[in-house]
Each structure stands twice: as structure tokens, then as C-alpha cells.
Amino acid sequence: MSEVLYYFLGFTAIYILMGWALYLPYRVGQLHFLIVACMAVTAYFGGFAAREWGWPFILLLLVGISIGAIIAFVFSQAIGKAPCFTVVIVGLTSVFIVKTVIENWELLGGTIGFFHIPTVKYLLPIIYILLLIVGFLIYKIDHSRLGRAASVVFVDREVAVSLGIDIKKLGMFFQIIACAIAGMAGILDAFFVNSVSPEFFTFSMISYLMCILFVGGYTTMWGVILSAFILQGIPLLFPSEVASWRQVIYGALLVIIILIRPEGLISRKMLWGLKPKFSFNNK
Amino acid sequence: MKKKNNILKIEHLSVTYGPIKAVKKVNLEVSQGEYVSLIGANGAGKTSLLKAILGIEKAEEGNILFLGEDISRKATDKIVSLGLCLIPEGHIIFSSMTVLENLQLGAYHNPSGFEENLQRVFTYFPILKKRSSQIAGTLSGGEQQMLSMGRALMSKPKLILVDEPSLGLAPKTVTEIFDILGELNREGYSILLAEQNAKKALESSHRCYVMKTGEVAITGFSSELIDDPQIRQAYLGGS
Amino acid sequence: MEIFIAQLISGIALGSIYVLLVTGFNLMLLVAKIIQFAYPQIVVISMYTCWGVLQLTDNKFLVILAGITVSIILSILSEPIFRKITSTQGVDINASFIASMGMAMIIMDVMSHSINYGFPVAFPPEWIGGNLLSFGLITVSKGQLYALMGGIIAVLIFFYLLYRTNQGRFFRAIAENRYAACLVGIPIIKTSIFSYFIVGVLGGITAILFSMLIGSASPWLGEFVALKMLAVSIVAGLGNLKGGLFCGLILGILEAMAMGYISGSWSNAIAFVVMLVIVLIKPQGLFGSRI
Ligand SMILES: Nc1ncnc2c1ncn2[C@@H]1O[C@H](COP(=O)(O)OP(=O)(O)OP(=O)(O)O)[C@@H](O)[C@H]1O
Ligand SMILES: [Mg+2]
């Protein structure tokens, strides 16, 4: 497999995971950037533990998931049902604080980054198997009582409360799952790239994830998959002079999509539109 | 017959909210200096009709002529500047501002006559003068209703639309407010009043429209309708 | 003690910059019903404009004029986009945040690609002014003092306009109760367009004062400032103008003090830790949200 394709597939999968991690809390109307902080923490922890202490990949995967979940659990006590922009600012400041800590920590390589993380065999297939498992899990959540409750909360919190939905518990649930996924993505990222750098976990990462979620469509889990492939593909498809302006392209895409298709490329309405057709064909 | 001095003439007005038809092809007129009331059960479409006149809800079809000019496609601020105003249902005020600031905002389209209008409003509602530097949100419900009326009067309107001024107020305050409406009318203001309290509305107004599920069911002089057995049965509690 | 005084001066100057930013942001939020996350980027691009014009001329009046003009133009240009977004049925305030994030990405990338090869720009000494006071390593420059005075005056004037004039009252009326504002006949759309203009002016002034205070600008400055602006407005309570005034000033002083007593890169994180803790304890902000 060519190197370009290998990295394209690997990164796309990792970004799909992160896109889903952003998608889940947005089911209840929260933009949870804490996932980026979780990813940074586990990427560094995983890289360090693998290189210095020789911890195995599988163990680190489980540890990464737990770290993400624990961080989210602690934070969600306070912001389980907080308004969207409070959650936004909690995420943004955490990312910044984590970044500052990393940059000032000699042991972790400071601003230069942390290198020589051991390689894992068959990592790409493993990543895609994990992607399938996570995807299945999210599909199950979406089509459960919780998913339907989340849709009510998204549209109207007061109605949700009057229906007896515990908004805080629901928010906590989605935040914890999201950060667990992000924790896993962090470990995968560290082993996939064999290095981690604080440059990776910045505003541009956050805006990239926003692009993935909102260009693809935030009402279903499928939009993230579509847009992750498209957006990862843009720098590969275009000549490098164009590709170097990709932030502009992503930004413009974000503005355009909000203007002409606020629900993103794939929306739930669209999927509903498909459904009756299928059942019609079956008859 | 009295074609000439119509201040407001509504023709075939319909208002819809998605699938809900709130107002269906209503015709209605208010003459210069007239006091017209609009009664009907909950959800009859009174508020929707008033909002459509002021351009807050879009008129689906039909015309609204105000002083001979079609205002059905105009923006609310333009309509207000022509001399129409709405005293809304449920005392809508700027609650974190002072009473005086609320009244100043009412004079948006009539800043030149501010002092004179203010004195007039204070003679109608002496309580507002006493409370003029108080934060409006801390007024009592009745006082808030008066503030809402006073604010509307600050624009020196030619036609006042009033939506359920009696909502949630004690009988004594309701009487007070209806007295003021009557007084305003005697001073020459034209009034269109939407009201649940059919008895009060019929007693005070000249003419009345009865709305039923978005349509005008009955119309006539208030003094005649008040004795109509059908109306008594449906809106005045039988007796 | 000298350090304390010097840091207090730069802290208040920095704080008044934050106050201007947060106030502009809150005004957009209250009157135009949008989250203008790209506002700090507009400020930074006006700083770049000032720097560019300074390369050509040293006429300070022209520099100021250019900075303010660019800010106004960008602010007004964003208006049709935001109006389209807010007028679309069933779309909430988050949509404006997402779109403005896109705008911020565009502006940032343009700056890092095309201006000064993406390197930070430094303002010439004539613009910043020489040192006024110096206590050992700590100095207070003339620019800092200008920023301090300019910042305080701008904040005072702006709050005067907002609370004591008719136009300010119209803004507050729309912010407080759109329906009532509509009923008294305030033209909502026209007033909202005017608020973009005012925020543009405010952004230009902020840019000029900010450039005098820190003497440089970089493509990634905007993201940093955006984060602080959003954080202050959440800590104070979204849309709470007076709360923003208080919290902006406190943040500026806190940051300057941290810079005076704690080593470089950690000092920035201190302010964020404090804000994070406050937000976690009081998710609605210290003074309550107004939207
Ligand atoms: N914004 C809206 N969206 C959808 N439907 C609405 C809206 N406003 C009013 N309606 C519907 O239109 C109909 C008429 O409502 P309207 O408020 O005009 O009645 P009303 O006569 O003023 O009643 P009330 O005496 O209770 O105030 C009602 O069935 C109501 O549910
Ligand atoms: Mg009503």
C-alpha cells in the first residue's frame, strides 16, 4: 500500500472517531471540545508509557479509554447540563491548559514533541475494526431510548424536562462516551504517527473537527464519515499551491454549508426521505 | 355608507401558521373615532388578527387599508410610524429599564412631542409619574399594564389596538383600565379592542365583531348584541 | 512594589482592551443575535492594516483611519451572511458561532499566508513610544500609557453612549425584548445593521490601542484573544454588559500580575485555570446570562 494512501486511511479513521466524539454531545446541544484535551492527554500518556515503560498497545488502549472517561466524568459533574457556550469555553480553556503543561514539561519533549513511539503491527486494520465497533455502538445509542431523548433535549430543553428526561444524566452520558472515544483516538494517533506534538492539538484541530461535523451533517452519525473522507482528501486531490490554503477552503466550506444547507450534507430528513422508498421496493 | 371616514378597513385577511389557519378571510372596519371590540373564545384568532394588522405576523392574503393606504406588506416600524399601535397581551415591557425609559422608547416615532405626550400620559396614569424612576420589572401587574398602555400612547397613535387588557388583573383594575379606554375614545382616539371579557367589551364599545375559529361569526352594534340571546348564551354566561 | 505598579498599569490597559472586545461581542450577541467569534480576528487584521500603513507613511492620523475603516468594512461585510443565517427558520445561535468560526479560519489563514511571510509583525518605535518609567527589568512604555488612557476613555464613552443616549437605548431595547422593541416601532433590521457598524468602529479602536500596548501582531494572536473574549463573556454571563466590564478588567489585571511574578509561558495558563474553575462552579456566569 502506498504511504500516502496508508496515512490517508489512518488519519481519516482517527478523524471519524473524533468527529463522532464531537457529534455525540451535540445530540443534546453541547459542543464538547474537551475531547481534544482528552485526546492530547492520552496521546502523550500512551506514547510515554509505551516508550519508557514498555506498556503494551492493548493495555494502553484500555487505559486511554478509561482516562478519557474519567476526565469526562469529573467535568460532567459540573457541565452535564450546562448551556452550549459554557461547555465550549470549558473545552477551549482545557485544551489550552493541557497544551501549556505539555509545552513546559521537559520530559514530554516540550514544544518540539515526543518521538520514537514503538510501532504496532497491523495497526490500520485494528483501527478500522475499532471504528466499526464504535460505529455500531453509536448506531445502537442513536436508535435507543437515549437517542430519542437526546433529540427532544436538542429541540427544546423545557419540553424534555416536562417529559421527565434527566438532562444532566443524559448530558453526562454523552460526554463520557465522547471522551472515552477521544481517549482511544489519542492512543491510536500516538501509535499511528509514532510521535506526538503539541502543535497538533490547537485551534486548527478544533476548527477542523467542527468542519467535519457540520459540513457532513450533525443530525446523523453518517455525515461525519462522508466529510472526513472529503476533507482529508482535499489536500491530496489538489495541487500543493491550492492545498496549502486548505484552512481557507475549510473555513469557506463551513460558512457556505451553514448558509445553504444548515443541516449539513447528510441530514436526518434526507434519510427519512429514503426510507419509504426502500420499503416500497421490498413490496 | 360611511365609506369615506374609515380609518381601518380589512378585506379578506387570512393568517396561517404552517398548517394552522388562525384567521380566515376576515372583513373588518373601524371608522374614525369609533370604538370597536372583537370578542371570541380562546384561540379564536383575535391576537393573530391584531398582529397581522401591525405586520408582526404576515398576512397570507387580503388587504389592510389604514387611512386608505395598504399596509399589509409593510414592515412593523413603518406601520407604527403611520400612527398605529398595539398594546399587547400580557404586559410586554422593557423590564430592566426604568418606567421613564420605557416611555421614551414609546416615543420612537414621535420624539418632538415628547414632553407634551409625557404629561398627557401622566394625567391618564398618575401612578406612572410617581414610579417614573423605578425599574419597570418591579411594578405590579396592573401598573405594568398601564405602563404598556402609556408607552403606546407616547407615539400619539391615530388608532389603538388593544389586546386583552384585562388579562390577569383584579376587577377593580380592570374597571379602571376600561374607564381610561373609554376616556381615550371620547378624546377622539379610534380603538380596536380584543377581549375575552365580553360583558366589559360590549358595554364599553360602539360596535362589536364576534370571532369563532378564525372567522367573523356575528357583527353588530354592541348595544344590540348585548341583548341578543345567542350572544348571552355563548359569551355572557347565560344569565 | 514597583513591579506591582508597573503591572497594574499594563493590567488595566490590557483589561480595558478586553472590555472593549467583550462589549463589542456582547453587543452583537444582544442586538444582532449572533455569536461573533471572528470579531478578534477582525481586530487583528486591523492591527495588520495599521502596521502596513505605517510602512508607507508615519502620518498617525492616516494609520488610525485605515485601521478603523478596515474593521468597519469587515464587520459590515459579515452582516448579510449573519442575517441570512439568523433569518433561516429553525436555526439557532450555534449556527452563527459555526459560521463565524469559518470566517475566523479564513482570516487567520490569509494572515499567515500573505502578510510578512506569516511571521509576526513588530510595530515601529515611533508608534509604541519610548520607555516612560523603568524599574530594573520592568518598564512602562508610552504606548502602554496611551493604551491605558485610550482604553479607559473608549470604555467610558461607549458605556455613556449605550446607557445615556437614544441610540444606545434602542440597542438595549432590542437586546432586552425584541417583541416590545418591534411594537414601539424600532426598525430591528436597520438598528442591527447599525450595530455592525458600531462594533466595527469599536474593533478598529481596540486594534489601535492593542497594537500600542503589545507592539506586535501575529496570525495566531486572534485565536488567543478570541478564546479570552469568549471566556470573559461566559465568566461574566453571556450578554451581560456590566459583568463583562468588571470581568474584562479583572482578567487584564490578573494576567499582568501573573506575568510580573510568574515565568513566561505559565502566566498565560493561570488566567485560563481561574476562568475554567469559575465556569465549572458557575456555568451561567458570575453575573447571570442575559440571553
Ligand atoms: N406562533 C404561532 N404558531 C403556531 N400557531 C399559533 C401561533 N400563534 C397562534 N397560533 C394558533 O392560532 C390560533 C389563534 O390564536 P390567537 O392567539 O390568535 O387566539 P386568541 O383569539 O388571541 O386567543 P386568546 O383569547 O386565548 O388569546 C390558535 O389556535 C393558536 O394555537
Ligand atoms: Mg389572544
GROMACS .gro file of C-alpha atoms and ligand atoms in nm, chain B residues 46-47 89 163-164, ligand 2:
model
    6
  329LYS     CA    1  -5.807   3.771   1.785
  330THR     CA    2  -5.441   3.812   1.869
  372GLU     CA    3  -5.147   4.082   2.551
  446ASP     CA    4  -5.522   4.301   2.318
  447GLU     CA    5  -5.683   4.166   2.636
  815MG      MG    6  -5.505   3.641   2.232
   0.00000   0.00000   0.00000
